[in-house]
Amino acid sequence: SNVLPPEVAARFGAGPAWASLRPEALRLTAPGGAIEGRVTATRYLGAGTRVGIDIGGVELTALTPAGSPVPAPGERVGLAWAPEALHLMEPGQ
């Protein structure tokens, strides 16, 4: 999972709390949305490709399904997700 510190989670609409977001819940979109970053690495896994994305000093991982376009390292991408995919963590978790 991607673990988001409070200041990053706030950018994802979570408020001032730690949150997590599964890599398969992140969808890559065209840059220009609320959250965008730069692709740092890709790794083919057979059933999909793991994509590393830097969003201003925080590294996130997205998982794209097989057959989906895969951006090249250095390319800018946008990120989208379903609101219910963002899980807020309770203090002490």
Short mmCIF file of C-alpha atoms in Angstrom, two decimals:
data_model
loop_
_atom_site.label_atom_id
_atom_site.label_comp_id
_atom_site.label_asym_id
_atom_site.label_seq_id
_atom_site.Cartn_x
_atom_site.Cartn_y
_atom_site.Cartn_z
CA SER A 1 0.00 0.00 0.00
CA ASN A 2 0.93 3.63 -0.41
CA VAL A 3 1.10 5.20 3.05
CA LEU A 4 0.37 8.91 2.91
CA PRO A 5 1.56 11.28 5.66
CA PRO A 6 -1.06 13.83 6.81
CA GLU A 7 0.21 16.68 4.61
CA VAL A 8 0.02 14.47 1.50
CA ALA A 9 -3.26 12.81 2.53
CA ALA A 10 -4.80 16.30 2.72
CA ARG A 11 -3.98 16.75 -0.99
CA PHE A 12 -5.91 13.52 -1.62
CA GLY A 13 -8.93 14.88 0.28
CA ALA A 14 -8.35 12.90 3.48
CA GLY A 15 -7.93 15.74 5.94
CA PRO A 16 -5.15 15.92 8.52
CA ALA A 17 -4.64 12.18 9.07
CA TRP A 18 -2.42 9.37 7.88
CA ALA A 19 -4.02 7.41 5.05
CA SER A 20 -3.32 4.49 2.75
CA LEU A 21 -4.17 3.85 -0.87
CA ARG A 22 -3.65 0.51 -2.66
CA PRO A 23 -1.51 0.66 -5.84
CA GLU A 24 -4.29 -0.95 -7.90
CA ALA A 25 -6.68 1.83 -6.77
CA LEU A 26 -4.56 4.55 -8.41
CA ARG A 27 -5.38 5.27 -12.05
CA LEU A 28 -2.91 7.07 -14.28
CA THR A 29 -4.42 9.98 -16.21
CA ALA A 30 -3.20 12.89 -18.30
CA PRO A 31 -1.31 15.48 -16.24
CA GLY A 32 -3.13 18.60 -15.14
CA GLY A 33 -5.48 17.31 -12.44
CA ALA A 34 -5.40 17.83 -8.70
CA ILE A 35 -2.50 15.40 -8.18
CA GLU A 36 0.27 14.86 -10.68
CA GLY A 37 3.81 13.59 -10.58
CA ARG A 38 6.74 12.23 -12.53
CA VAL A 39 7.21 8.55 -13.35
CA THR A 40 10.39 7.29 -11.69
CA ALA A 41 10.36 3.62 -12.69
CA THR A 42 8.28 0.87 -14.29
CA ARG A 43 8.39 -2.87 -13.76
CA TYR A 44 6.47 -5.40 -15.81
CA LEU A 45 4.82 -8.02 -13.56
CA GLY A 46 2.96 -10.15 -16.12
CA ALA A 47 -0.59 -9.32 -15.02
CA GLY A 48 0.26 -5.63 -15.05
CA THR A 49 3.00 -3.06 -14.62
CA ARG A 50 4.09 -1.42 -11.38
CA VAL A 51 4.69 2.30 -11.90
CA GLY A 52 6.63 4.46 -9.42
CA ILE A 53 5.53 8.09 -9.28
CA ASP A 54 7.14 10.99 -7.41
CA ILE A 55 4.58 13.59 -6.30
CA GLY A 56 6.92 16.20 -4.89
CA GLY A 57 9.21 14.13 -2.70
CA VAL A 58 6.73 11.35 -1.88
CA GLU A 59 7.03 8.13 -3.89
CA LEU A 60 3.75 6.38 -4.76
CA THR A 61 3.18 3.12 -6.58
CA ALA A 62 0.40 2.48 -9.09
CA LEU A 63 -0.43 -0.85 -10.70
CA THR A 64 -1.68 -0.72 -14.28
CA PRO A 65 -3.47 -3.74 -15.78
CA ALA A 66 -1.84 -5.72 -18.60
CA GLY A 67 -2.52 -4.13 -21.96
CA SER A 68 -2.80 -0.60 -20.55
CA PRO A 69 -0.45 2.09 -21.84
CA VAL A 70 2.64 2.40 -19.64
CA PRO A 71 4.28 5.83 -19.30
CA ALA A 72 8.04 6.08 -19.61
CA PRO A 73 10.29 7.13 -16.72
CA GLY A 74 10.48 10.91 -16.62
CA GLU A 75 6.98 11.35 -18.06
CA ARG A 76 4.45 13.47 -16.14
CA VAL A 77 1.15 11.79 -15.23
CA GLY A 78 -1.98 12.67 -13.33
CA LEU A 79 -3.46 10.44 -10.62
CA ALA A 80 -7.10 9.57 -10.02
CA TRP A 81 -8.81 7.23 -7.54
CA ALA A 82 -12.25 6.42 -6.21
CA PRO A 83 -12.85 8.33 -2.94
CA GLU A 84 -13.77 5.11 -1.12
CA ALA A 85 -10.33 3.65 -1.99
CA LEU A 86 -8.60 6.08 0.38
CA HIS A 87 -8.41 4.54 3.86
CA LEU A 88 -7.90 6.81 6.86
CA MET A 89 -5.74 5.38 9.62
CA GLU A 90 -6.69 5.69 13.25
CA PRO A 91 -4.00 6.99 15.62
CA GLY A 92 -1.82 4.10 16.76
CA GLN A 93 -2.28 2.00 13.60
#
